[in-house]
Short mmCIF file of C-alpha atoms in Angstrom, two decimals:
data_model
loop_
_atom_site.label_atom_id
_atom_site.label_comp_id
_atom_site.label_asym_id
_atom_site.label_seq_id
_atom_site.Cartn_x
_atom_site.Cartn_y
_atom_site.Cartn_z
CA MET K 38 -44.15 17.17 78.52
CA SER K 39 -44.03 13.65 80.01
CA GLU K 40 -40.68 12.23 81.07
CA LEU K 41 -39.21 9.66 78.73
CA PRO K 42 -38.94 6.14 80.20
CA LYS K 43 -35.45 5.31 81.38
CA LEU K 44 -33.63 2.61 79.50
CA PRO K 45 -32.57 -0.35 81.66
CA LYS K 46 -28.88 -0.46 82.50
CA VAL K 47 -26.75 -3.46 81.52
CA TYR K 48 -23.15 -4.17 82.47
CA ALA K 49 -21.32 -6.67 80.26
CA ALA K 50 -18.10 -8.14 81.64
CA ILE K 51 -17.33 -9.63 78.24
CA SER K 52 -17.12 -7.99 74.84
CA MET K 53 -19.47 -9.89 72.56
CA PRO K 54 -19.99 -9.90 68.76
CA LEU K 55 -21.04 -6.52 67.42
CA GLU K 56 -24.41 -7.51 65.91
CA GLY K 57 -25.77 -8.88 69.17
CA MET K 58 -24.45 -5.97 71.20
CA ASN K 59 -25.98 -3.47 68.79
CA ARG K 60 -29.36 -5.13 69.29
CA LEU K 61 -28.95 -4.74 73.04
CA ARG K 62 -27.79 -1.13 72.77
CA LYS K 63 -30.96 -0.12 70.93
CA LEU K 64 -33.02 -1.02 73.98
CA CYS K 65 -30.64 -0.57 76.93
CA GLN K 66 -27.86 1.56 78.33
CA VAL K 67 -24.94 -0.81 77.93
CA THR K 68 -21.55 -0.56 79.61
CA VAL K 69 -19.00 -3.05 78.28
CA ASN K 70 -15.64 -4.17 79.55
CA ASP K 71 -13.83 -3.79 76.25
CA ARG K 72 -10.29 -3.87 77.61
CA ASP K 73 -7.92 -6.60 76.56
CA GLN K 74 -7.71 -7.76 80.19
CA ASP K 75 -10.43 -9.31 82.34
CA PRO K 76 -11.83 -6.90 84.93
CA THR K 77 -10.60 -7.39 88.47
CA ARG K 78 -13.14 -8.46 91.07
CA GLN K 79 -13.38 -4.89 92.36
CA GLU K 80 -13.77 -3.48 88.86
CA PHE K 81 -16.59 -5.91 88.19
CA LEU K 82 -18.30 -5.04 91.45
CA ASP K 83 -18.03 -1.35 90.62
CA GLY K 84 -19.45 -1.98 87.15
CA ALA K 85 -22.35 -4.05 88.51
CA ARG K 86 -23.48 -1.43 91.01
CA GLY K 87 -26.97 -0.14 90.19
CA MET K 88 -27.39 -2.28 87.09
CA ASP K 89 -30.66 -3.92 85.99
CA ALA K 90 -28.89 -6.76 84.17
CA LEU K 91 -25.44 -8.35 84.08
CA ILE K 92 -23.68 -10.31 81.35
CA ILE K 93 -20.95 -12.53 82.78
CA TYR K 94 -18.71 -15.49 81.96
CA PRO K 95 -17.46 -18.44 84.08
CA GLN K 96 -14.58 -16.53 85.68
CA VAL K 97 -17.06 -14.15 87.34
CA THR K 98 -18.45 -15.50 90.61
CA VAL K 99 -22.03 -14.59 91.41
CA ASP K 100 -22.41 -14.62 95.20
CA LYS K 101 -23.91 -12.57 98.02
CA GLU K 102 -21.26 -9.88 97.66
CA LEU K 103 -22.05 -9.36 94.00
CA LEU K 104 -25.83 -9.39 94.42
CA ASP K 105 -25.65 -6.99 97.37
CA THR K 106 -23.39 -4.65 95.42
CA ALA K 107 -25.57 -4.71 92.30
CA GLY K 108 -28.64 -3.81 94.34
CA PRO K 109 -32.28 -4.90 94.62
CA GLN K 110 -33.18 -3.56 91.17
CA LEU K 111 -31.13 -6.32 89.49
CA LYS K 112 -33.55 -8.42 87.41
CA VAL K 113 -31.51 -10.82 85.30
CA ILE K 114 -28.04 -12.29 84.82
CA GLY K 115 -26.96 -13.82 81.53
CA THR K 116 -23.90 -16.04 81.61
CA PHE K 117 -21.95 -16.56 78.40
CA SER K 118 -21.65 -20.29 79.12
CA VAL K 119 -23.52 -23.52 79.66
CA GLY K 120 -21.98 -24.25 83.05
CA LEU K 121 -23.45 -22.64 86.15
CA ASP K 122 -20.98 -23.65 88.86
CA HIS K 123 -19.81 -20.02 89.19
CA ILE K 124 -23.30 -18.84 90.18
CA ASP K 125 -25.10 -19.24 93.52
CA ILE K 126 -28.35 -20.37 91.93
CA ASN K 127 -30.24 -20.78 95.22
CA LEU K 128 -29.40 -17.24 96.28
CA CYS K 129 -30.50 -15.86 92.91
CA LYS K 130 -33.81 -17.67 93.31
CA LYS K 131 -34.30 -16.16 96.77
CA ARG K 132 -33.51 -12.68 95.46
CA GLY K 133 -35.83 -13.08 92.48
CA VAL K 134 -32.95 -12.64 90.00
CA LYS K 135 -33.42 -14.67 86.84
CA VAL K 136 -30.41 -16.46 85.38
CA GLY K 137 -29.99 -17.43 81.74
CA HIS K 138 -27.27 -19.51 80.09
CA THR K 139 -26.38 -20.83 76.62
CA PRO K 140 -27.06 -24.57 76.32
CA ASP K 141 -27.26 -26.48 73.03
CA VAL K 142 -25.72 -23.80 70.80
CA LEU K 143 -22.14 -24.78 71.66
CA THR K 144 -22.53 -28.56 71.51
CA THR K 145 -21.14 -28.93 67.99
CA ALA K 146 -18.08 -26.73 68.51
CA THR K 147 -17.23 -28.30 71.87
CA ALA K 148 -17.62 -31.82 70.51
CA GLU K 149 -15.34 -31.01 67.58
CA ALA K 150 -12.76 -29.61 70.01
CA GLY K 151 -13.00 -32.77 72.10
CA VAL K 152 -12.29 -34.89 69.03
CA ASN K 153 -9.46 -32.53 68.15
CA LEU K 154 -7.84 -33.15 71.55
CA VAL K 155 -8.25 -36.90 71.11
CA MET K 156 -6.51 -36.76 67.73
CA ALA K 157 -3.81 -34.31 68.82
CA THR K 158 -2.83 -36.32 71.88
CA ALA K 159 -3.08 -39.67 70.10
CA ARG K 160 -0.72 -38.54 67.35
CA ARG K 161 1.53 -36.50 69.67
CA ILE K 162 1.00 -33.29 67.72
CA GLN K 163 2.57 -31.06 70.38
CA GLU K 164 5.78 -33.11 70.27
CA CYS K 165 5.73 -33.17 66.47
CA ILE K 166 5.48 -29.39 66.24
CA ARG K 167 8.31 -28.99 68.72
CA ALA K 168 10.49 -31.44 66.77
CA VAL K 169 10.03 -29.36 63.61
CA LYS K 170 10.75 -26.07 65.37
CA ASP K 171 13.81 -27.47 67.16
CA GLY K 172 15.31 -28.95 64.01
CA VAL K 173 15.07 -32.53 65.25
CA TRP K 174 13.08 -33.60 62.20
CA GLY K 175 15.34 -35.51 59.84
CA THR K 176 17.96 -36.43 62.43
CA VAL K 177 16.27 -39.56 63.76
CA TRP K 178 15.31 -41.58 60.68
CA ASP K 179 17.10 -44.59 62.14
CA ASN K 180 14.41 -44.87 64.83
CA ALA K 181 11.32 -46.37 63.22
CA MET K 182 9.20 -45.67 66.33
CA TRP K 183 10.13 -41.98 66.63
CA LEU K 184 7.01 -40.03 67.69
CA ALA K 185 4.82 -43.07 67.00
CA GLY K 186 1.32 -42.44 68.27
CA LYS K 187 -1.92 -44.30 68.89
CA GLU K 188 -4.63 -45.11 66.38
CA ILE K 189 -8.22 -44.32 67.24
CA ALA K 190 -9.49 -47.11 64.98
CA GLY K 191 -10.03 -50.29 66.95
CA SER K 192 -9.73 -48.52 70.30
CA VAL K 193 -12.12 -48.46 73.26
CA ILE K 194 -13.64 -45.04 73.89
CA GLY K 195 -14.84 -44.18 77.40
CA ILE K 196 -17.17 -41.21 77.87
CA VAL K 197 -17.73 -39.87 81.38
CA GLY K 198 -21.08 -38.09 81.06
CA LEU K 199 -23.20 -38.97 78.02
CA GLY K 200 -25.05 -35.68 77.90
CA ARG K 201 -25.39 -33.44 74.85
CA ILE K 202 -21.66 -32.92 74.42
CA GLY K 203 -20.59 -36.41 75.45
CA LEU K 204 -23.02 -37.94 72.97
CA ALA K 205 -21.89 -35.58 70.20
CA ILE K 206 -18.25 -36.58 70.78
CA ALA K 207 -19.14 -40.27 70.81
CA LYS K 208 -21.04 -39.98 67.51
CA ARG K 209 -18.05 -38.36 65.85
CA LEU K 210 -15.55 -40.88 67.19
CA ALA K 211 -17.76 -43.78 66.12
CA ALA K 212 -16.88 -42.82 62.53
CA PHE K 213 -13.26 -43.80 63.26
CA GLU K 214 -14.32 -47.46 63.43
CA VAL K 215 -13.59 -47.82 67.12
CA SER K 216 -13.89 -51.18 68.85
CA LYS K 217 -16.59 -50.05 71.27
CA ILE K 218 -17.88 -47.06 73.17
CA LEU K 219 -18.40 -47.19 76.92
CA TYR K 220 -20.05 -44.55 79.06
CA THR K 221 -20.69 -43.92 82.72
CA GLY K 222 -22.66 -41.44 84.78
CA ARG K 223 -25.25 -41.21 87.51
CA ASN K 224 -27.83 -42.93 85.32
CA SER K 225 -27.90 -44.96 82.13
CA ARG K 226 -29.18 -43.22 78.99
CA PRO K 227 -30.50 -46.04 76.81
CA GLU K 228 -32.18 -43.77 74.26
CA SER K 229 -28.97 -41.86 73.57
CA ALA K 230 -26.68 -44.86 73.86
CA GLU K 231 -28.64 -46.97 71.41
CA SER K 232 -27.88 -44.63 68.52
CA ILE K 233 -24.14 -45.29 68.87
CA GLY K 234 -24.21 -48.77 70.39
CA ALA K 235 -22.67 -47.50 73.64
CA GLU K 236 -22.53 -49.68 76.74
CA PHE K 237 -23.26 -48.38 80.24
CA VAL K 238 -20.59 -49.46 82.76
CA THR K 239 -19.33 -48.48 86.19
CA PHE K 240 -16.70 -45.78 86.51
CA ASP K 241 -14.05 -48.32 87.47
CA GLN K 242 -14.91 -50.57 84.51
CA LEU K 243 -14.60 -47.63 82.14
CA LEU K 244 -11.20 -46.68 83.54
CA GLU K 245 -9.89 -50.23 83.29
CA GLN K 246 -11.06 -50.88 79.71
CA SER K 247 -10.76 -47.56 77.86
CA ASP K 248 -7.94 -46.44 75.59
CA PHE K 249 -9.33 -42.90 75.56
CA VAL K 250 -11.15 -41.51 78.60
CA ILE K 251 -13.12 -38.38 77.73
CA VAL K 252 -14.53 -36.25 80.54
CA ALA K 253 -17.73 -34.53 79.41
CA CYS K 254 -19.80 -34.47 82.61
CA SER K 255 -21.06 -31.34 84.31
CA ALA K 256 -19.10 -30.34 87.42
CA ASN K 257 -20.71 -30.60 90.83
CA ASP K 258 -19.73 -31.25 94.44
CA SER K 259 -19.98 -35.01 93.97
CA ASN K 260 -17.38 -35.24 91.20
CA LYS K 261 -14.74 -32.71 92.24
CA GLY K 262 -11.42 -34.52 92.13
CA LEU K 263 -13.07 -37.56 90.53
CA PHE K 264 -9.89 -38.22 88.57
CA ASN K 265 -7.46 -38.67 91.44
CA ALA K 266 -4.44 -40.87 92.06
CA ALA K 267 -6.65 -43.92 92.66
CA ALA K 268 -8.46 -43.38 89.37
CA PHE K 269 -5.25 -43.06 87.36
CA LYS K 270 -3.93 -46.31 88.85
CA LYS K 271 -6.94 -48.10 87.33
CA MET K 272 -6.31 -46.77 83.81
CA LYS K 273 -4.17 -48.45 81.18
CA ASN K 274 -0.62 -47.11 81.10
CA THR K 275 -1.19 -46.24 77.44
CA ALA K 276 -4.56 -44.54 78.07
CA ILE K 277 -5.19 -40.93 77.12
CA LEU K 278 -7.30 -38.58 79.24
CA VAL K 279 -9.22 -35.74 77.57
CA ASN K 280 -11.07 -33.17 79.68
CA ILE K 281 -13.54 -30.70 78.17
CA SER K 282 -15.71 -30.58 81.30
CA ARG K 283 -14.33 -28.46 84.14
CA GLY K 284 -10.88 -28.38 85.67
CA VAL K 285 -12.11 -29.27 89.17
CA VAL K 286 -13.04 -32.77 88.02
CA VAL K 287 -9.32 -33.63 87.75
CA ASP K 288 -6.77 -33.59 90.56
CA GLN K 289 -3.98 -31.90 88.62
CA ASP K 290 -1.21 -32.88 91.02
CA ALA K 291 -2.22 -36.53 90.67
CA LEU K 292 -2.46 -36.09 86.90
CA TYR K 293 1.07 -34.67 86.76
CA ASN K 294 2.41 -37.62 88.72
CA ALA K 295 0.56 -40.13 86.54
CA LEU K 296 1.85 -38.55 83.32
CA LYS K 297 5.41 -38.09 84.60
CA SER K 298 5.69 -41.67 85.84
CA GLY K 299 4.08 -43.25 82.77
CA GLU K 300 1.11 -44.48 84.75
CA ILE K 301 -1.05 -43.13 81.90
CA GLY K 302 -0.01 -42.23 78.39
CA ALA K 303 -1.06 -38.65 77.77
CA ALA K 304 -3.63 -35.96 78.50
CA GLY K 305 -5.41 -33.25 76.54
CA LEU K 306 -7.01 -30.52 78.64
CA ASP K 307 -9.18 -27.64 77.52
CA VAL K 308 -10.10 -26.84 81.13
CA THR K 309 -7.88 -26.42 84.20
CA THR K 310 -7.85 -25.15 87.76
CA PRO K 311 -7.26 -22.27 87.96
CA GLU K 312 -7.92 -20.57 84.65
CA PRO K 313 -5.79 -19.32 83.17
CA LEU K 314 -3.32 -22.02 84.14
CA PRO K 315 -0.17 -20.36 85.53
CA THR K 316 2.77 -20.61 83.17
CA SER K 317 4.69 -22.11 86.08
CA SER K 318 2.36 -25.13 86.22
CA PRO K 319 4.35 -28.38 86.11
CA LEU K 320 1.80 -29.76 83.65
CA LEU K 321 3.20 -27.39 81.03
CA THR K 322 6.63 -28.98 81.33
CA LEU K 323 5.38 -32.37 80.16
CA PRO K 324 5.61 -33.35 76.49
CA ASN K 325 2.62 -35.69 76.91
CA CYS K 326 0.25 -33.04 78.28
CA LEU K 327 -1.49 -30.74 75.78
CA VAL K 328 -3.34 -27.76 77.28
CA THR K 329 -5.61 -25.40 75.34
CA PRO K 330 -7.07 -22.17 76.81
CA HIS K 331 -10.69 -23.27 77.45
CA ASN K 332 -11.67 -22.36 73.92
CA ALA K 333 -13.54 -25.51 72.92
CA PRO K 334 -16.70 -23.54 72.02
CA CYS K 335 -14.71 -20.83 70.26
CA THR K 336 -15.85 -20.79 66.65
CA VAL K 337 -17.33 -17.77 64.88
CA THR K 338 -20.67 -19.55 64.40
CA THR K 339 -20.94 -20.65 68.01
CA ARG K 340 -19.81 -17.37 69.55
CA ASN K 341 -22.41 -15.49 67.51
CA ALA K 342 -25.12 -17.95 68.56
CA MET K 343 -24.08 -17.66 72.23
CA CYS K 344 -24.25 -13.88 71.96
CA GLU K 345 -27.72 -13.91 70.43
CA LEU K 346 -29.02 -16.28 73.10
CA THR K 347 -27.46 -14.23 75.90
CA VAL K 348 -29.03 -11.05 74.53
CA ASP K 349 -32.39 -12.83 74.26
CA ASN K 350 -32.09 -13.92 77.89
CA ILE K 351 -31.28 -10.39 79.03
CA LEU K 352 -34.07 -8.70 77.08
CA THR K 353 -36.79 -11.17 78.07
CA GLY K 354 -35.65 -10.99 81.69
CA LEU K 355 -35.82 -7.20 81.68
CA GLU K 356 -39.31 -7.38 80.19
CA GLY K 357 -40.46 -9.78 82.90
CA ARG K 358 -41.03 -12.62 80.46
CA PRO K 359 -39.70 -16.19 80.69
CA LEU K 360 -36.09 -16.48 79.59
CA LYS K 361 -35.30 -18.24 76.35
CA ALA K 362 -32.74 -20.45 78.11
CA PRO K 363 -33.38 -20.30 81.86
CA ALA K 364 -30.97 -21.88 84.34
CA PHE K 365 -33.90 -22.73 86.63
#
């Protein structure tokens, strides 16, 4: 009797929707981190050892240590994200390890979350909720400007990075009858910009003119700390910063100082450095800083789509076929 072929082994650091995981389990031996807590680095290394495929998320760093520990049989890594800054892409290429990610499918959810942060910071939602819970509501009717916020209508919107997500945010905000939309980046994008009447400007011009500055660029070595003390000095003192990119793009100490001193008006952050943001972070003491737990893409529809695409990437990689969404 011939020996049955061995099923490829997959280690998943993240528990994904059941339907997608069941599809993977029919064809692979799957080990899943299904604890409530993230695995430690050592636990992840132990789980990756001897695996043919890995499913990861942005908090898992793919480097020489991980690839060496996994072993030469490792064929493919699927990251449950669009961003790739946690993966040593060049090393994966050298090792012949394919890498897949999840572009496009989370554009809508992330754009909606970006608009949500714009609205929540503009109308001071965090402070409003606190006023209700603390019983302040109803005690300050004599102050006509109590918790008065900013209107989006008639404002200048500045988008840093008019890629898929930046463009999707701009399209949604255009419906608020804004004054104009500015954008900046390494290159102009006339085809995308034309659909929303956006104007390409320098970074400094965008900072100086915008009422809302929305960070939607991908993170790389050239833009780490892009929003530093010098950048905040160029912004309007009523301007609101929204970041749905990566935490490293913003110097958080400089942001704290700018918010505390009134150099800028407010900030809405879905991404921070590190993640999770320690509860002792001074940013969390500020009433004009709203922080959400990097869950911009977190809708049922989007999470299911990300799972399906990740499973597709893993299965095609194990079969030696081109990935559905390759990182390179």
